[in-house]
Structures are given as C-alpha cells and as structure tokens.
mmCIF file of C-alpha atoms and ligand atoms in Angstrom:
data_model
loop_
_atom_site.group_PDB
_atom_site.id
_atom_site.type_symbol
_atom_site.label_atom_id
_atom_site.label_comp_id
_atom_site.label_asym_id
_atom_site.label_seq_id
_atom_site.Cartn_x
_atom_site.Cartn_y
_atom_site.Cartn_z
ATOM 1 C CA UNK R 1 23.156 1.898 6.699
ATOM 2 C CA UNK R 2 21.437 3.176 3.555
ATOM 3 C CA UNK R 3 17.574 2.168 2.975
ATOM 4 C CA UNK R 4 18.642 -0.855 0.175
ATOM 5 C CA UNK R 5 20.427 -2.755 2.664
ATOM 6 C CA UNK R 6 17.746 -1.974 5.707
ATOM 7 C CA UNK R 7 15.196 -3.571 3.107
ATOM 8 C CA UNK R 8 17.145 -6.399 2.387
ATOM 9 C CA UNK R 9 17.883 -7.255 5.819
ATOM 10 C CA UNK R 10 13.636 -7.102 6.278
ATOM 11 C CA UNK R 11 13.245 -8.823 3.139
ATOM 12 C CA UNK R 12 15.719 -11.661 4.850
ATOM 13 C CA UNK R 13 13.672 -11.933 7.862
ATOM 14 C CA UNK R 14 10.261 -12.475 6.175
ATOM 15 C CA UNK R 15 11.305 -14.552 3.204
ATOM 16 C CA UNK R 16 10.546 -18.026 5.052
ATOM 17 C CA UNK R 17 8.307 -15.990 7.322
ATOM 18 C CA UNK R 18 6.180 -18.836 9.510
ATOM 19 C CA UNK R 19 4.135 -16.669 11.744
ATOM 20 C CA UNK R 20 0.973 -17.423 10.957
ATOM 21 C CA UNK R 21 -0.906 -20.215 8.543
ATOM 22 C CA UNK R 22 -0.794 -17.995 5.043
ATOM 23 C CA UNK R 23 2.781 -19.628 4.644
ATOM 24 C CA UNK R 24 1.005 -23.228 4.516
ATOM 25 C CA UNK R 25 -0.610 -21.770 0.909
ATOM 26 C CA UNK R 26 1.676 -19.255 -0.249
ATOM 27 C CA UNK R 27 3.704 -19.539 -3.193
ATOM 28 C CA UNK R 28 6.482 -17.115 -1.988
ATOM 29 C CA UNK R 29 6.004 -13.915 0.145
ATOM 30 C CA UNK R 30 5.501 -11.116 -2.230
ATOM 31 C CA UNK R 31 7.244 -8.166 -0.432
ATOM 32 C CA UNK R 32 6.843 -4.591 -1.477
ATOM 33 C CA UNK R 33 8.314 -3.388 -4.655
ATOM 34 C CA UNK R 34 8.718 0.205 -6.493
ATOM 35 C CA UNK R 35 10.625 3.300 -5.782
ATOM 36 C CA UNK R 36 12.550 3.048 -2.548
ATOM 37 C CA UNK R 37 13.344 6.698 -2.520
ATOM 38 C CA UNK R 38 9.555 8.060 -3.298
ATOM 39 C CA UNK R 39 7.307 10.171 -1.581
ATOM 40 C CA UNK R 40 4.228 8.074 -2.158
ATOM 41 C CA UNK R 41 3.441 4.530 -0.884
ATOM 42 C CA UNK R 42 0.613 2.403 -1.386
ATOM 43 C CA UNK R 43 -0.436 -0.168 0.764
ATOM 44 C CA UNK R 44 -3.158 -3.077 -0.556
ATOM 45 C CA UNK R 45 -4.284 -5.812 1.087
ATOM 46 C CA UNK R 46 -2.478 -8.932 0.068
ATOM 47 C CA UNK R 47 -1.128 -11.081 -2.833
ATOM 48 C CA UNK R 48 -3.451 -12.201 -5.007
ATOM 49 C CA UNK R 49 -2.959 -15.764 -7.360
ATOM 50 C CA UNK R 50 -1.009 -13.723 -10.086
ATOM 51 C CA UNK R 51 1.217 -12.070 -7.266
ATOM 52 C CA UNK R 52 1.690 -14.898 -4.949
ATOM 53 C CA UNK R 53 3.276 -16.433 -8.642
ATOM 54 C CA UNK R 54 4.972 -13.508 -9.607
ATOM 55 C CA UNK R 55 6.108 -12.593 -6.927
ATOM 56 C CA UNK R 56 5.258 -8.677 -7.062
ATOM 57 C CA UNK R 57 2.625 -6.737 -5.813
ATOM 58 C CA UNK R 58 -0.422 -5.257 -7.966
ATOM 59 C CA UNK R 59 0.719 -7.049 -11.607
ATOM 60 C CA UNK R 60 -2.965 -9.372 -11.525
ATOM 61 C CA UNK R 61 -6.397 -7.879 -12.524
ATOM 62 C CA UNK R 62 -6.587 -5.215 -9.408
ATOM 63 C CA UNK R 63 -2.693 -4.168 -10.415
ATOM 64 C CA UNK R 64 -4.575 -3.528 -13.808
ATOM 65 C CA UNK R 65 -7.152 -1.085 -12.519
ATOM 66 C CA UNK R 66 -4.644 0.475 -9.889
ATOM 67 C CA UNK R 67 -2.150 0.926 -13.354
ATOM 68 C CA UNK R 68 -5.200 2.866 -15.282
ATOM 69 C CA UNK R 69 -6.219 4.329 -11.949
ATOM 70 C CA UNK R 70 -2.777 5.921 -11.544
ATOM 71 C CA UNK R 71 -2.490 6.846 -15.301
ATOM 72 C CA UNK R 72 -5.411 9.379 -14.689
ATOM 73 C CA UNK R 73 -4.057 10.746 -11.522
ATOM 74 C CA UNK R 74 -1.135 11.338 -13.543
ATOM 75 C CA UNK R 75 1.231 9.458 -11.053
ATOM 76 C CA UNK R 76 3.940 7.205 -12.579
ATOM 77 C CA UNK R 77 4.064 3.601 -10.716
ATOM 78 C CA UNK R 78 7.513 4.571 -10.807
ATOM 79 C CA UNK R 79 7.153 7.344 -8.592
ATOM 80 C CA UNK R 80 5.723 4.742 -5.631
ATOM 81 C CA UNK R 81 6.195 2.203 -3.540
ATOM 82 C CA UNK R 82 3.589 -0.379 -3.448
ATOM 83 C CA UNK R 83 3.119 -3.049 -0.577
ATOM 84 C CA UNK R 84 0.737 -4.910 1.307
ATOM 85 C CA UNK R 85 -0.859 -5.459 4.743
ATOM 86 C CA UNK R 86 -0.628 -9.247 4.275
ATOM 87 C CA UNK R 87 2.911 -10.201 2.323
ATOM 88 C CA UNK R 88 1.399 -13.825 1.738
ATOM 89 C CA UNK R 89 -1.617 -14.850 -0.325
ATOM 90 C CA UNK R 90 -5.323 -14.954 0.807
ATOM 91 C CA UNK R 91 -7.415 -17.104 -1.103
ATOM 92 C CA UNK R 92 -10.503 -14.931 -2.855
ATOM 93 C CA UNK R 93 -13.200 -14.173 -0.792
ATOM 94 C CA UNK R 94 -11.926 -15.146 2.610
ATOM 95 C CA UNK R 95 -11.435 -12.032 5.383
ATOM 96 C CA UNK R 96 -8.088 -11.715 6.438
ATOM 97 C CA UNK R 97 -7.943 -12.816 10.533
ATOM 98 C CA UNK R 98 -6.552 -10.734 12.652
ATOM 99 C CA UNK R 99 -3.736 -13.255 14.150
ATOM 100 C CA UNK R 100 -2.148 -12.653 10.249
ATOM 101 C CA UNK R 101 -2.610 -9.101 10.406
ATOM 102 C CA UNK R 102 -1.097 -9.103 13.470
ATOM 103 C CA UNK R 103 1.941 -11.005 12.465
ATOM 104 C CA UNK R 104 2.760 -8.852 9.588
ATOM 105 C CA UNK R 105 2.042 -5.440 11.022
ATOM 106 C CA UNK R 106 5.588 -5.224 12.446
ATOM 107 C CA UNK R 107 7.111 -5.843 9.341
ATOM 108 C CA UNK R 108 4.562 -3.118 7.920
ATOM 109 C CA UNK R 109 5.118 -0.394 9.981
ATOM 110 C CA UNK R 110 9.373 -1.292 9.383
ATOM 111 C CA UNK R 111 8.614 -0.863 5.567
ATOM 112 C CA UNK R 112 7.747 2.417 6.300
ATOM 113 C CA UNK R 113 10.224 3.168 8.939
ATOM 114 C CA UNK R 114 12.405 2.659 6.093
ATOM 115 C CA UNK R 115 10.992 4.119 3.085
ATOM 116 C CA UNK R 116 9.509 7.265 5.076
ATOM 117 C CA UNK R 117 7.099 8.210 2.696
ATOM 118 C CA UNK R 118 5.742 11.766 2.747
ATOM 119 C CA UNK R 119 2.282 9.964 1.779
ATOM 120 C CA UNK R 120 0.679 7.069 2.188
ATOM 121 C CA UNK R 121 -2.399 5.808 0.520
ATOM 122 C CA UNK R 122 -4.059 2.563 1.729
ATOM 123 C CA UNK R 123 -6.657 0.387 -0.109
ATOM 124 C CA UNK R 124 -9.459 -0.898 1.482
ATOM 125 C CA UNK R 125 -10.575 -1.571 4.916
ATOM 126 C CA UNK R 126 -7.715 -4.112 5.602
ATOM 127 C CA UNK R 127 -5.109 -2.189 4.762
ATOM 128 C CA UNK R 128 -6.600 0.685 6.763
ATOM 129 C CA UNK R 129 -6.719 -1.040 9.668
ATOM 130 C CA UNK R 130 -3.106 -2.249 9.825
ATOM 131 C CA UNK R 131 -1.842 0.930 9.061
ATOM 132 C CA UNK R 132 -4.209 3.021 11.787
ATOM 133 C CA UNK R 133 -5.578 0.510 14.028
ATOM 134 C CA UNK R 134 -8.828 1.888 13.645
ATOM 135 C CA UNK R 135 -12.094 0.426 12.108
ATOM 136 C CA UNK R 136 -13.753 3.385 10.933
ATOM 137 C CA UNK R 137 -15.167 2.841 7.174
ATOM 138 C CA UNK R 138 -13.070 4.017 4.701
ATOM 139 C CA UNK R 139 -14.978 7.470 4.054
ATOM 140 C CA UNK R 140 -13.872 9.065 7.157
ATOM 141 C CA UNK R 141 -10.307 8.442 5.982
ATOM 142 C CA UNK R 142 -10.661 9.838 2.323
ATOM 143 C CA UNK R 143 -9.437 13.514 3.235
ATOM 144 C CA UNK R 144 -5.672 13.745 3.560
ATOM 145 C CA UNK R 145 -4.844 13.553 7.617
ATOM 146 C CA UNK R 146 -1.661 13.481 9.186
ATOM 147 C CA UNK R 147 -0.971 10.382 11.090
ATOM 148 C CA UNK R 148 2.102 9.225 13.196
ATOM 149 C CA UNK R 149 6.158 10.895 12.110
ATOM 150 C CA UNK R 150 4.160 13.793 10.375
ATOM 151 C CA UNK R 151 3.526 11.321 7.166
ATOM 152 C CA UNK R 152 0.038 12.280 5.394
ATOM 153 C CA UNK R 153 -2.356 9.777 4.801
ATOM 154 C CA UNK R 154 -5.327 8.597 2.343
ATOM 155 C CA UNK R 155 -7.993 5.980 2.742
ATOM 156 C CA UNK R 156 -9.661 5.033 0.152
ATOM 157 C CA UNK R 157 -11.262 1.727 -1.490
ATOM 158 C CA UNK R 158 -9.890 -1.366 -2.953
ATOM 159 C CA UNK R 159 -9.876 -1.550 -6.437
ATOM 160 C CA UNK R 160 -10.784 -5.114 -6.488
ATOM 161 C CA UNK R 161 -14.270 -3.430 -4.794
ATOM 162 C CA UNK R 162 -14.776 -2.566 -8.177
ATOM 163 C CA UNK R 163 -14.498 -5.970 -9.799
ATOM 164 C CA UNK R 164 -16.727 -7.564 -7.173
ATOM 165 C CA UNK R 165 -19.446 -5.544 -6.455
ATOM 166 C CA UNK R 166 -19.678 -4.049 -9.736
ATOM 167 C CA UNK R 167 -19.967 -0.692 -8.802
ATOM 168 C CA UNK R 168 -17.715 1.146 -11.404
ATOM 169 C CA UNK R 169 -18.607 4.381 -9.231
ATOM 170 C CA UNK R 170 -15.933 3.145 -6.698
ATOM 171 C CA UNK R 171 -13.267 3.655 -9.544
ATOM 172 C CA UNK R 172 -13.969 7.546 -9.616
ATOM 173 C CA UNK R 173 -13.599 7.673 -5.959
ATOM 174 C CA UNK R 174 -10.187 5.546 -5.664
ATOM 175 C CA UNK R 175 -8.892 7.878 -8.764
ATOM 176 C CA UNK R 176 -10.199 11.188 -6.868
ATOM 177 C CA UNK R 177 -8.480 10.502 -4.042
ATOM 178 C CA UNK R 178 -5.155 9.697 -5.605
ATOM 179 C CA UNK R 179 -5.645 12.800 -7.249
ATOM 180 C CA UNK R 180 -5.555 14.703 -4.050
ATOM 181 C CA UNK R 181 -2.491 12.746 -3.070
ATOM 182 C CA UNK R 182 -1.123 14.239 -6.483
ATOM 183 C CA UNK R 183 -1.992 17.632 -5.504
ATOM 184 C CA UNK R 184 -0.520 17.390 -1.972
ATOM 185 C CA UNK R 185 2.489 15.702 -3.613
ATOM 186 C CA UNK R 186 2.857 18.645 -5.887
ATOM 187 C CA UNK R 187 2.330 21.081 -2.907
ATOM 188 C CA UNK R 188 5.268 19.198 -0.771
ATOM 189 C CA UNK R 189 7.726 18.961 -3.242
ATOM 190 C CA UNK R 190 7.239 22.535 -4.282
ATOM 191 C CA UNK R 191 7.994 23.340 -0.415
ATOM 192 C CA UNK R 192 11.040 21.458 -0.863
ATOM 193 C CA UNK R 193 12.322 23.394 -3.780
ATOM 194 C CA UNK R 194 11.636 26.476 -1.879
ATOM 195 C CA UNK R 195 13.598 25.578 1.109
ATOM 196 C CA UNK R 196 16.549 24.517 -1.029
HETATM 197 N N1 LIG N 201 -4.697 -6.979 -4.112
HETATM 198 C C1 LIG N 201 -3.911 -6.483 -3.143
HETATM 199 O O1 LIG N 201 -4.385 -5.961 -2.149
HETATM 200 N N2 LIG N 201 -2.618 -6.561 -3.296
HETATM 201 C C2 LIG N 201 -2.044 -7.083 -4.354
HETATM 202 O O2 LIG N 201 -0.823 -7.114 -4.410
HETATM 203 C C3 LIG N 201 -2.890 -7.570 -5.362
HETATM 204 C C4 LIG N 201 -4.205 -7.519 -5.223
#
C-alpha cells in the first residue's frame, strides 16, 4: 500500500478520535500536513486556536516564527512534514496531561512509521517526551542523536517559548539547530547520490 493511502487510513481512525477529553473542546483534529515523501519532520506540541480552526498545523503566530525560523535555515516548509504530539487543541497555558499524550502517542509513532523521515526535529519539552519517553530538558537533546529505525533526531525549543517568555535568544537557538538538521540533511542526501 503506498504511504497516501496508509495516511488516510490513520487520518480515518483519528478524525472522530474520543480517547481522551481534548475532543470535548476541539474544533476538528488537526492532523499532520506537508511533504509526505521528505526527509525532515517536525513535531510541535499541539493545535493552537488558529489551527484547531484551520485545521493545519503551524499557520497561527508560532507557525509564523517557525516560517521565518525555517527561511534562515534555508529549509523550504515544503521540504517537511509538520505534526504534533497532541492532534487536538490545548487551551493556552494549560500542560498537556499525560492520559492525552498517552492516547495520541500511538498514532504518533504510526505517522512516522509511515513517513520514515531521515530526521526528526521536535519542539519543546512535550513533543520531546512523546517522541523519546524521556524527560531530560531540551539541551541534552540539541546535538543530532540517532534514536530508534536509525532516524536522527533534534530537540530543541518551542517557538511559542519565544512569545511567552520573551526571550528572543531562544529564536537563535531553535534556528541553530535547524541549521544543523540542514547540514546533516545536506550530508545524507549527498550519501544518497553517491550510492546511486
Ligand atoms: N504550536 C504547536 O505546537 N503546534 C501547532 O500546530 C501550533 C502551535
């Protein structure tokens, strides 16, 4: 079965997803959305207002800074795939539980089964944690690592950190470590060409 139709069929099973109490405030679940066949996926936390409406992930104020964020890592939003720990929206300011983590990792870890991205960069301590289970603080993660099925990953910080502490230094951070998932792109698809 090719990847389209294995998302679908996900997509299917989640879209009047009931496993835990986001549903009750959730506009629609906001799966992920980009470049099915990349080698880069981002995971965020969860849906914010303008997502939950929209329906897409990252197209609300933090979608802004991740855009201009990109832009100077010189990757193309085109080039990813962008999803979430959470697929339904959290209101602002409340932690996510870990009963709704819970519920959505499966799903999480299927997104992946099905992109298989060569990299994946999470954002922020949420989306750390459902991807490695761990919960060291998101420094120890900011060096590219290889985690399970050989994929590299990248931890670094929400940019909605940004917005709410005001700490614009946390910008420079999030777009130095998607420039070393630039450079490591660059290095693995330059291993492709050479095997081909
Ligand atoms: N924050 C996230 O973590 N994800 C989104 O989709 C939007 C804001």
């Amino acid at each position: 079965m090719i990847k389209i139709d294995k998302l679908n069929i996900l997509k299917q099973d989640y879209v009047n997803c009931h496993k835990c109490k986001l549903c009750e405030s959730r506009t629609q679940v906001v799966f992920g959305n980009g470049n099915i066949n990349c080698d880069l996926m981002i995971i965020g936390q969860s849906p914010g207002r303008t997502e939950d409406l929209e329906g897409i992930p990252f197209v609300g104020d933090a979608g802004q800074i991740l855009d201009s964020i990109l832009k100077e890592a010189k990757i193309y939003r085109k080039q990813c795939y962008i999803t979430n720990s959470l697929l339904c929206f959290v209101k602002p300011g409340i932690a996510p539980e870990t009963g709704w983590v819970a519920s959505c990792n499966s799903r999480l870890h299927a997104e992946i089964d099905i992109i298989k991205p060569k990299i994946i960069v999470t954002l922020g301590k949420n989306a750390l944690q459902a991807l490695t289970h761990t919960a060291d603080p998101i420094w120890r993660h900011r060096k590219p690592t290889k985690i399970f099925n050989g994929v590299w990953h990248i931890g670094t910080y929400h940019p909605s950190a940004a917005i709410y502490t005001g700490n614009t230094g946390i910008l420079d951070s999030i777009a130095e470590d998607f420039k070393k998932a630039k450079k490591l792109l660059s290095n693995l698809q330059f291993i492709k060409q050479e095997l081909i």
